[in-house]
Amino acid sequence: MKPNDAARSGPKSGSRDNSRDNSKPNAKPKSAGGDRRLGDFLCFAIYSANLAFGRAYRQGLDDLGLTYPQWIAIVALWEQDGQTVSELGEKMFLESNTLTPILKKLESMGYLRRQRDPADERQVRVSLTDEGRRLREKGMHMNLVASTGLKPDEFARLQENVVALRDNLIKATAEEA
Amino acid sequence: MKPNDAARSGPKSGSRDNSRDNSKPNAKPKSAGGDRRLGDFLCFAIYSANLAFGRAYRQGLDDLGLTYPQWIAIVALWEQDGQTVSELGEKMFLESNTLTPILKKLESMGYLRRQRDPADERQVRVSLTDEGRRLREKGMHMNLVASTGLKPDEFARLQENVVALRDNLIKATAEEA
DNA sequence: CACGAATACATCGCATACGATCTAATAAAA
DNA sequence: TTTTATTAGATCGTATGCGATGTATTCGTG
């Protein structure tokens, strides 16, 4: 089978039409209306930084045999055990449609238990098993990437600003509903 | 929305202290080993901020009929047309396994063309169609969320720090290979 | 108590991410 | 010039995110 039947052949002379070369508008367009370059988007900086973190953490997570969201769930449960799916979701900023499969997977791996709350059968309480706690301890010793290249004060301020940004975005998004 | 406290009437093995206290060691554990709370992880701040951005942008993107990575691709191609898949991937921090399906989708929507470079048939050059450019212009006028809640100087510094963080992570990850 | 509304999860479909692997085309070496 | 290695995309399987929807349980009101 051909690797690609589309995108093949074409009138396409050697001149690749860089006619559209917007490489340098003029001055800083900034937040005017939108003709900004990719590098000017804060959202893209966050998006790509998140990808970078995922890759930086991959080795350590592979050693644990976990994915990133799985690890987050373990950490969150270690902080407070017996949370409901909703509560856990609030902390992880995820909803049941995303969280349930992750929790089921972790349960199948033996790291946690999911059980309906007898007091309210709608709710599912999630709690770490001993093995899950051991995994969390194991993760302690693995310093998952320290190479942020930021000075301590920059690091702290960055952390605060990112959190503030996140919370503002969430608030603003919720408001316009 | 969240009336009850967790930790109550757990059906599980009784003696687990739900309120997992985590006894503050003394000072900031920081980069020590890892018994940090979720909120102390910079990676989690970035991760959740990225989720927040995705939600904040969703309405505007829905109006365009695009997803977030699709929109990024359009923006990147508008900056420079006729890029190869690799070049585009470098800017978007994605590889062909992720990028190809996105580009194929955008092609099927009529926003871009994918054609093998006659000079090197291994490469695929991607270029916006007129319709793709129109979409980019349309996106200009939609100021996708301004509510970061940050003062301009904070915003700029945050942007720089996030970019620096990302690049350092990538460099560090590449080095240990 | 009946019954519709609200709540808490779960399921489904689509769209990323990404490791592993494949193919075709080109480059490098023998 | 064969042979081999490298390169650029594409494909596949797995795991998120998330909108839309389904289902069981509980709540609220008459």
CSV table of C-alpha atoms (C1' of nucleotides) in Angstrom, one decimal:
chain,number,residue,atom,x,y,z
A,1,MET,CA,0.0,0.0,0.0
A,2,LYS,CA,1.3,3.4,-0.9
A,3,PRO,CA,2.2,5.4,2.1
A,4,ASN,CA,0.3,8.3,0.8
A,5,ASP,CA,-2.0,8.5,-2.2
A,6,ALA,CA,-3.0,12.1,-1.5
A,7,ALA,CA,-0.5,14.9,-1.4
A,8,ARG,CA,1.3,13.4,-4.3
A,9,SER,CA,2.1,14.9,-7.6
A,10,GLY,CA,0.7,18.2,-8.6
A,11,PRO,CA,1.5,21.2,-10.9
A,12,LYS,CA,3.6,22.5,-8.1
A,13,SER,CA,6.6,23.9,-9.8
A,14,GLY,CA,9.8,24.2,-7.8
A,15,SER,CA,8.6,27.6,-6.6
A,16,ARG,CA,7.0,27.0,-3.4
A,17,ASP,CA,4.7,29.8,-3.0
A,18,ASN,CA,6.2,31.8,-0.2
A,19,SER,CA,4.2,34.6,-1.7
A,20,ARG,CA,2.5,34.9,1.6
A,21,ASP,CA,5.7,35.6,3.6
A,22,ASN,CA,4.4,37.4,6.6
A,23,SER,CA,7.6,36.9,8.4
A,24,LYS,CA,7.9,40.4,9.6
A,25,PRO,CA,4.8,42.5,9.8
A,26,ASN,CA,6.4,45.7,10.9
A,27,ALA,CA,6.2,46.3,14.6
A,28,LYS,CA,4.8,44.6,17.6
A,29,PRO,CA,1.2,43.9,16.7
A,30,LYS,CA,0.7,42.5,20.2
A,31,SER,CA,-2.7,42.3,21.6
A,32,ALA,CA,-4.3,44.5,19.0
A,33,GLY,CA,-6.7,42.2,17.2
A,34,GLY,CA,-4.9,39.1,16.4
A,35,ASP,CA,-2.3,39.2,13.7
A,36,ARG,CA,0.2,37.8,16.2
A,37,ARG,CA,2.8,35.3,15.7
A,38,LEU,CA,2.7,31.9,17.3
A,39,GLY,CA,5.3,32.9,19.8
A,40,ASP,CA,3.2,35.7,21.0
A,41,PHE,CA,0.4,33.5,22.2
A,42,LEU,CA,0.5,32.8,25.9
A,43,CYS,CA,-1.8,29.9,25.4
A,44,PHE,CA,0.7,28.4,23.0
A,45,ALA,CA,3.6,28.9,25.5
A,46,ILE,CA,1.5,27.0,28.0
A,47,TYR,CA,0.5,24.4,25.6
A,48,SER,CA,4.0,23.7,24.4
A,49,ALA,CA,5.4,23.9,28.0
A,50,ASN,CA,2.9,21.2,28.9
A,51,LEU,CA,4.1,19.0,26.1
A,52,ALA,CA,7.7,19.6,27.2
A,53,PHE,CA,6.8,18.6,30.8
A,54,GLY,CA,5.2,15.4,29.5
A,55,ARG,CA,8.3,14.5,27.7
A,56,ALA,CA,10.6,15.4,30.5
A,57,TYR,CA,8.6,13.3,32.9
A,58,ARG,CA,8.1,10.4,30.6
A,59,GLN,CA,11.2,8.5,31.7
A,60,GLY,CA,10.4,8.7,35.4
A,61,LEU,CA,6.8,7.8,34.8
A,62,ASP,CA,7.8,4.9,32.7
A,63,ASP,CA,9.8,3.6,35.6
A,64,LEU,CA,6.7,3.9,37.8
A,65,GLY,CA,4.7,2.3,35.0
A,66,LEU,CA,2.2,5.2,35.1
A,67,THR,CA,1.1,7.9,32.8
A,68,TYR,CA,1.0,11.5,33.9
A,69,PRO,CA,-2.7,11.8,34.8
A,70,GLN,CA,-2.5,8.5,36.5
A,71,TRP,CA,0.4,9.8,38.7
A,72,ILE,CA,-1.5,13.0,39.4
A,73,ALA,CA,-4.5,10.9,40.6
A,74,ILE,CA,-2.2,8.9,42.9
A,75,VAL,CA,-0.7,12.1,44.4
A,76,ALA,CA,-4.1,13.6,44.9
A,77,LEU,CA,-5.4,10.5,46.6
A,78,TRP,CA,-2.3,10.3,48.8
A,79,GLU,CA,-3.1,13.8,50.0
A,80,GLN,CA,-6.6,12.8,50.9
A,81,ASP,CA,-7.9,9.4,50.6
A,82,GLY,CA,-11.5,8.3,50.1
A,83,GLN,CA,-12.4,11.2,47.9
A,84,THR,CA,-15.4,10.9,45.5
A,85,VAL,CA,-14.9,11.1,41.8
A,86,SER,CA,-16.2,14.6,41.7
A,87,GLU,CA,-13.9,15.8,44.5
A,88,LEU,CA,-10.9,14.3,42.8
A,89,GLY,CA,-12.0,15.8,39.6
A,90,GLU,CA,-12.2,19.2,41.1
A,91,LYS,CA,-8.6,19.0,42.2
A,92,MET,CA,-7.4,17.5,38.9
A,93,PHE,CA,-9.6,19.8,36.8
A,94,LEU,CA,-11.2,16.8,35.2
A,95,GLU,CA,-14.6,15.4,35.0
A,96,SER,CA,-16.0,11.9,35.3
A,97,ASN,CA,-15.9,11.2,31.6
A,98,THR,CA,-12.1,11.6,31.7
A,99,LEU,CA,-11.5,10.5,35.2
A,100,THR,CA,-13.5,7.3,35.3
A,101,PRO,CA,-11.4,5.4,32.7
A,102,ILE,CA,-8.2,6.5,34.5
A,103,LEU,CA,-9.5,5.3,37.8
A,104,LYS,CA,-10.7,2.1,36.4
A,105,LYS,CA,-7.3,1.5,34.9
A,106,LEU,CA,-5.5,2.3,38.2
A,107,GLU,CA,-7.9,-0.1,39.9
A,108,SER,CA,-7.1,-2.8,37.5
A,109,MET,CA,-3.5,-2.2,38.2
A,110,GLY,CA,-4.2,-2.7,41.9
A,111,TYR,CA,-3.3,0.8,43.1
A,112,LEU,CA,-6.7,1.9,44.3
A,113,ARG,CA,-10.3,0.8,45.0
A,114,ARG,CA,-13.5,2.3,43.8
A,115,GLN,CA,-16.6,1.6,45.9
A,116,ARG,CA,-20.0,3.1,46.0
A,117,ASP,CA,-20.7,5.1,49.1
A,118,PRO,CA,-23.4,3.3,51.1
A,119,ALA,CA,-24.7,6.6,52.3
A,120,ASP,CA,-25.3,7.8,48.7
A,121,GLU,CA,-25.1,5.1,46.1
A,122,ARG,CA,-24.6,7.7,43.4
A,123,GLN,CA,-21.1,8.5,44.7
A,124,VAL,CA,-18.0,6.5,44.2
A,125,ARG,CA,-15.3,6.7,46.8
A,126,VAL,CA,-11.8,6.2,45.7
A,127,SER,CA,-9.0,5.0,48.0
A,128,LEU,CA,-5.4,4.0,47.6
A,129,THR,CA,-4.4,0.4,48.3
A,130,ASP,CA,-1.2,-0.3,50.1
A,131,GLU,CA,0.4,-0.9,46.8
A,132,GLY,CA,-0.8,2.5,45.6
A,133,ARG,CA,0.7,4.1,48.7
A,134,ARG,CA,4.0,2.3,48.1
A,135,LEU,CA,4.0,3.6,44.6
A,136,ARG,CA,3.6,7.1,45.8
A,137,GLU,CA,6.5,6.7,48.2
A,138,LYS,CA,8.6,5.3,45.4
A,139,GLY,CA,7.8,8.3,43.3
A,140,MET,CA,9.0,10.5,46.1
A,141,HIS,CA,12.6,9.4,45.6
A,142,MET,CA,12.4,10.0,41.9
A,143,ASN,CA,13.1,13.6,41.4
A,144,LEU,CA,11.1,14.0,38.3
A,145,VAL,CA,13.1,16.6,36.4
A,146,ALA,CA,14.5,19.5,38.2
A,147,SER,CA,15.9,21.2,35.1
A,148,THR,CA,13.5,24.1,34.8
A,149,GLY,CA,16.5,26.4,34.5
A,150,LEU,CA,14.8,29.0,36.6
A,151,LYS,CA,16.2,30.7,39.7
A,152,PRO,CA,14.2,29.9,42.9
A,153,ASP,CA,12.5,33.3,43.0
A,154,GLU,CA,11.6,33.1,39.3
A,155,PHE,CA,10.3,29.6,39.9
A,156,ALA,CA,8.1,30.6,42.7
A,157,ARG,CA,6.7,33.7,40.9
A,158,LEU,CA,6.1,31.7,37.8
A,159,GLN,CA,4.2,29.1,39.8
A,160,GLU,CA,2.1,31.7,41.3
A,161,ASN,CA,1.4,33.5,38.1
A,162,VAL,CA,0.5,30.3,36.3
A,163,VAL,CA,-1.9,29.4,39.0
A,164,ALA,CA,-3.4,32.8,39.0
A,165,LEU,CA,-3.7,32.7,35.2
A,166,ARG,CA,-5.5,29.3,35.4
A,167,ASP,CA,-7.9,30.4,38.0
A,168,ASN,CA,-8.7,33.6,36.2
A,169,LEU,CA,-9.4,31.7,33.0
A,170,ILE,CA,-11.6,29.3,34.7
A,171,LYS,CA,-13.5,32.1,36.4
A,172,ALA,CA,-13.9,34.0,33.2
A,173,THR,CA,-15.0,30.9,31.3
A,174,ALA,CA,-17.6,30.0,34.0
A,175,GLU,CA,-19.0,33.6,34.0
A,176,GLU,CA,-19.8,33.8,30.4
A,177,ALA,CA,-22.0,30.7,30.7
B,1,MET,CA,-22.2,22.4,44.8
B,2,LYS,CA,-20.0,20.9,47.4
B,3,PRO,CA,-21.8,20.7,50.6
B,4,ASN,CA,-20.3,17.7,52.3
B,5,ASP,CA,-16.9,17.1,53.4
B,6,ALA,CA,-15.2,14.0,52.2
B,7,ALA,CA,-13.9,11.5,54.7
B,8,ARG,CA,-17.0,10.3,56.4
B,9,SER,CA,-18.5,6.9,56.7
B,10,GLY,CA,-15.9,5.3,54.6
B,11,PRO,CA,-16.6,1.6,54.1
B,12,LYS,CA,-13.0,0.8,53.8
B,13,SER,CA,-10.5,-0.5,56.2
B,14,GLY,CA,-11.2,1.7,59.1
B,15,SER,CA,-8.0,3.0,60.5
B,16,ARG,CA,-6.7,4.9,57.7
B,17,ASP,CA,-6.4,8.5,58.5
B,18,ASN,CA,-8.3,10.2,55.8
B,19,SER,CA,-7.0,13.6,56.6
B,20,ARG,CA,-3.6,12.5,55.6
B,21,ASP,CA,-2.0,15.5,57.2
B,22,ASN,CA,1.4,15.1,55.4
B,23,SER,CA,3.1,16.6,58.4
B,24,LYS,CA,4.9,19.6,57.2
B,25,PRO,CA,8.5,18.6,57.6
B,26,ASN,CA,9.6,22.1,58.7
B,27,ALA,CA,10.5,24.2,55.8
B,28,LYS,CA,9.7,24.0,52.2
B,29,PRO,CA,10.6,20.5,50.9
B,30,LYS,CA,10.7,22.0,47.5
B,31,SER,CA,13.0,20.1,45.3
B,32,ALA,CA,14.0,17.8,48.1
B,33,GLY,CA,12.5,14.5,47.1
B,34,GLY,CA,8.9,14.7,46.5
B,35,ASP,CA,6.4,14.7,49.4
B,36,ARG,CA,4.8,17.8,47.9
B,37,ARG,CA,1.2,18.5,47.5
B,38,LEU,CA,-0.4,18.7,44.1
B,39,GLY,CA,-0.4,22.5,44.2
B,40,ASP,CA,3.3,22.6,44.6
B,41,PHE,CA,4.0,21.0,41.3
B,42,LEU,CA,4.8,23.4,38.6
B,43,CYS,CA,4.1,20.8,36.1
B,44,PHE,CA,0.6,20.5,37.5
B,45,ALA,CA,0.1,24.2,37.3
B,46,ILE,CA,1.1,24.2,33.7
B,47,TYR,CA,-1.0,21.1,33.0
B,48,SER,CA,-4.1,22.6,34.5
B,49,ALA,CA,-3.6,26.0,33.0
B,50,ASN,CA,-3.4,24.3,29.7
B,51,LEU,CA,-6.7,22.6,30.3
B,52,ALA,CA,-8.2,26.0,31.4
B,53,PHE,CA,-7.0,27.6,28.2
B,54,GLY,CA,-8.5,24.8,26.2
B,55,ARG,CA,-11.9,25.5,27.8
B,56,ALA,CA,-11.6,29.2,27.6
B,57,TYR,CA,-10.8,29.0,23.8
B,58,ARG,CA,-13.4,26.4,23.1
B,59,GLN,CA,-16.3,28.8,22.3
B,60,GLY,CA,-14.2,30.8,19.9
B,61,LEU,CA,-12.8,27.8,18.3
B,62,ASP,CA,-16.2,26.2,17.9
B,63,ASP,CA,-17.2,29.4,16.0
B,64,LEU,CA,-14.3,28.8,13.7
B,65,GLY,CA,-15.1,25.1,13.5
B,66,LEU,CA,-11.6,24.2,14.5
B,67,THR,CA,-9.8,22.5,17.4
B,68,TYR,CA,-7.0,24.0,19.2
B,69,PRO,CA,-4.1,22.2,17.4
B,70,GLN,CA,-5.8,22.8,14.1
B,71,TRP,CA,-5.9,26.5,14.8
B,72,ILE,CA,-2.3,26.5,15.8
B,73,ALA,CA,-1.4,24.8,12.5
B,74,ILE,CA,-3.3,27.4,10.5
B,75,VAL,CA,-1.6,30.2,12.4
B,76,ALA,CA,1.8,28.7,11.9
B,77,LEU,CA,1.2,28.2,8.2
B,78,TRP,CA,-0.1,31.7,7.8
B,79,GLU,CA,3.2,32.9,9.2
B,80,GLN,CA,5.1,30.9,6.7
B,81,ASP,CA,3.5,29.0,3.9
B,82,GLY,CA,4.8,25.9,2.2
B,83,GLN,CA,6.5,24.4,5.3
B,84,THR,CA,7.3,20.8,5.4
B,85,VAL,CA,5.7,18.6,8.0
B,86,SER,CA,8.9,18.5,10.0
B,87,GLU,CA,9.3,22.3,10.0
B,88,LEU,CA,5.8,22.8,11.0
B,89,GLY,CA,6.3,20.1,13.7
B,90,GLU,CA,9.3,21.9,15.1
B,91,LYS,CA,7.2,25.1,15.6
B,92,MET,CA,4.3,23.2,17.0
B,93,PHE,CA,6.4,20.8,19.1
B,94,LEU,CA,4.7,17.9,17.4
B,95,GLU,CA,5.9,15.0,15.3
B,96,SER,CA,4.5,13.5,12.2
B,97,ASN,CA,2.5,10.8,14.0
B,98,THR,CA,0.5,13.6,15.6
B,99,LEU,CA,0.7,16.2,12.9
B,100,THR,CA,-0.2,14.1,9.9
B,101,PRO,CA,-3.8,13.3,11.0
B,102,ILE,CA,-4.4,16.9,11.9
B,103,LEU,CA,-3.1,18.1,8.5
B,104,LYS,CA,-5.1,15.5,6.7
B,105,LYS,CA,-8.2,16.6,8.5
B,106,LEU,CA,-7.5,20.3,7.6
B,107,GLU,CA,-7.0,19.3,4.0
B,108,SER,CA,-10.3,17.5,3.9
B,109,MET,CA,-11.9,20.6,5.3
B,110,GLY,CA,-10.3,22.5,2.4
B,111,TYR,CA,-8.1,24.8,4.4
B,112,LEU,CA,-4.7,23.6,3.2
B,113,ARG,CA,-3.0,21.4,0.6
B,114,ARG,CA,-0.4,18.7,1.2
B,115,GLN,CA,1.9,17.9,-1.7
B,116,ARG,CA,5.1,16.0,-2.0
B,117,ASP,CA,8.1,18.2,-2.8
B,118,PRO,CA,9.3,17.3,-6.3
B,119,ALA,CA,12.8,18.1,-5.2
B,120,ASP,CA,12.7,15.5,-2.4
B,121,GLU,CA,9.8,13.2,-2.6
B,122,ARG,CA,10.1,12.3,1.0
B,123,GLN,CA,9.0,15.7,2.1
B,124,VAL,CA,5.5,17.0,2.1
B,125,ARG,CA,4.9,20.7,1.7
B,126,VAL,CA,1.9,22.1,3.4
B,127,SER,CA,0.3,25.3,2.1
B,128,LEU,CA,-2.9,27.2,3.0
B,129,THR,CA,-5.7,27.5,0.6
B,130,ASP,CA,-7.5,30.8,0.1
B,131,GLU,CA,-10.1,29.5,2.3
B,132,GLY,CA,-7.5,28.7,5.0
B,133,ARG,CA,-6.2,32.2,4.8
B,134,ARG,CA,-9.7,33.6,5.1
B,135,LEU,CA,-10.2,31.5,8.2
B,136,ARG,CA,-7.1,33.0,9.7
B,137,GLU,CA,-8.3,36.5,9.0
B,138,LYS,CA,-11.6,35.6,10.6
B,139,GLY,CA,-9.8,34.4,13.7
B,140,MET,CA,-8.0,37.7,13.9
B,141,HIS,CA,-11.2,39.5,14.9
B,142,MET,CA,-12.0,37.0,17.5
B,143,ASN,CA,-9.9,38.0,20.4
B,144,LEU,CA,-9.8,34.6,22.0
B,145,VAL,CA,-10.0,35.3,25.6
B,146,ALA,CA,-8.2,38.2,27.1
B,147,SER,CA,-9.2,37.4,30.7
B,148,THR,CA,-5.9,36.3,32.0
B,149,GLY,CA,-6.3,38.7,34.9
B,150,LEU,CA,-2.6,39.6,34.8
B,151,LYS,CA,-1.2,43.0,34.5
B,152,PRO,CA,0.7,43.7,31.3
B,153,ASP,CA,4.1,43.5,32.9
B,154,GLU,CA,3.2,40.3,34.7
B,155,PHE,CA,1.8,38.9,31.5
B,156,ALA,CA,5.0,39.6,29.6
B,157,ARG,CA,7.2,38.2,32.3
B,158,LEU,CA,5.0,35.1,32.6
B,159,GLN,CA,5.2,34.6,28.9
B,160,GLU,CA,9.0,34.8,28.9
B,161,ASN,CA,9.4,32.5,31.9
B,162,VAL,CA,7.1,29.9,30.5
B,163,VAL,CA,9.0,29.9,27.2
B,164,ALA,CA,12.3,29.7,29.0
B,165,LEU,CA,10.9,26.9,31.1
B,166,ARG,CA,9.8,25.0,28.0
B,167,ASP,CA,13.1,25.4,26.2
B,168,ASN,CA,15.0,24.4,29.2
B,169,LEU,CA,12.9,21.3,29.7
B,170,ILE,CA,13.4,20.3,26.1
B,171,LYS,CA,17.1,20.9,26.2
B,172,ALA,CA,17.5,18.9,29.4
B,173,THR,CA,15.3,16.0,28.1
B,174,ALA,CA,17.3,15.9,24.8
B,175,GLU,CA,20.6,15.9,26.7
B,176,GLU,CA,19.9,12.9,28.8
B,177,ALA,CA,19.3,10.8,25.7
C,1,DC,C1',-46.4,8.5,48.3
C,2,DA,C1',-45.9,9.9,43.3
C,3,DC,C1',-43.1,11.9,40.0
C,4,DG,C1',-40.3,15.1,37.7
C,5,DA,C1',-35.8,17.5,38.6
C,6,DA,C1',-31.3,17.3,40.0
C,7,DT,C1',-27.1,14.7,41.0
C,8,DA,C1',-23.1,11.5,40.3
C,9,DC,C1',-21.0,8.5,37.4
C,10,DA,C1',-20.5,6.0,33.2
C,11,DT,C1',-20.5,5.4,28.2
C,12,DC,C1',-19.7,6.8,23.4
C,13,DG,C1',-17.5,9.2,19.7
C,14,DC,C1',-14.1,12.3,18.1
C,15,DA,C1',-9.6,14.5,18.3
C,16,DT,C1',-5.2,14.8,20.1
C,17,DA,C1',-0.2,13.0,22.0
C,18,DC,C1',3.2,9.6,21.6
C,19,DG,C1',6.0,5.2,21.5
C,20,DA,C1',6.9,1.7,18.2
C,21,DT,C1',7.1,0.4,13.7
C,22,DC,C1',6.5,0.6,8.6
C,23,DT,C1',7.5,2.4,3.8
C,24,DA,C1',9.5,5.2,0.4
C,25,DA,C1',13.1,8.1,-1.0
C,26,DT,C1',17.6,9.8,-0.5
C,27,DA,C1',22.3,9.8,1.1
C,28,DA,C1',26.5,7.3,2.3
C,29,DA,C1',29.5,3.6,2.0
C,30,DA,C1',31.6,-0.4,0.1
D,1,DT,C1',26.9,0.6,-8.7
D,2,DT,C1',25.0,-2.3,-5.4
D,3,DT,C1',24.5,-2.3,-0.5
D,4,DT,C1',23.5,-0.1,3.7
D,5,DA,C1',22.1,3.7,6.6
D,6,DT,C1',19.5,7.7,7.2
D,7,DT,C1',15.6,10.6,6.7
D,8,DA,C1',10.6,12.1,6.2
D,9,DG,C1',6.1,10.8,6.7
D,10,DA,C1',2.6,7.7,7.7
D,11,DT,C1',0.3,4.0,10.4
D,12,DC,C1',-1.0,1.5,14.6
D,13,DG,C1',-2.2,0.9,19.4
D,14,DT,C1',-2.9,3.1,23.9
D,15,DA,C1',-4.2,6.8,26.8
D,16,DT,C1',-6.1,11.1,27.6
D,17,DG,C1',-9.7,15.3,27.2
D,18,DC,C1',-14.2,16.4,26.4
D,19,DG,C1',-19.1,17.2,24.4
D,20,DA,C1',-23.2,14.7,24.3
D,21,DT,C1',-25.9,11.4,26.2
D,22,DG,C1',-27.4,7.5,29.2
D,23,DT,C1',-28.5,5.5,33.8
D,24,DA,C1',-29.2,4.8,38.6
D,25,DT,C1',-30.0,7.3,42.8
D,26,DT,C1',-31.6,11.0,45.5
D,27,DC,C1',-34.1,15.3,46.2
D,28,DG,C1',-38.0,18.3,46.0
D,29,DT,C1',-42.7,19.4,45.7
D,30,DG,C1',-47.3,18.6,45.8
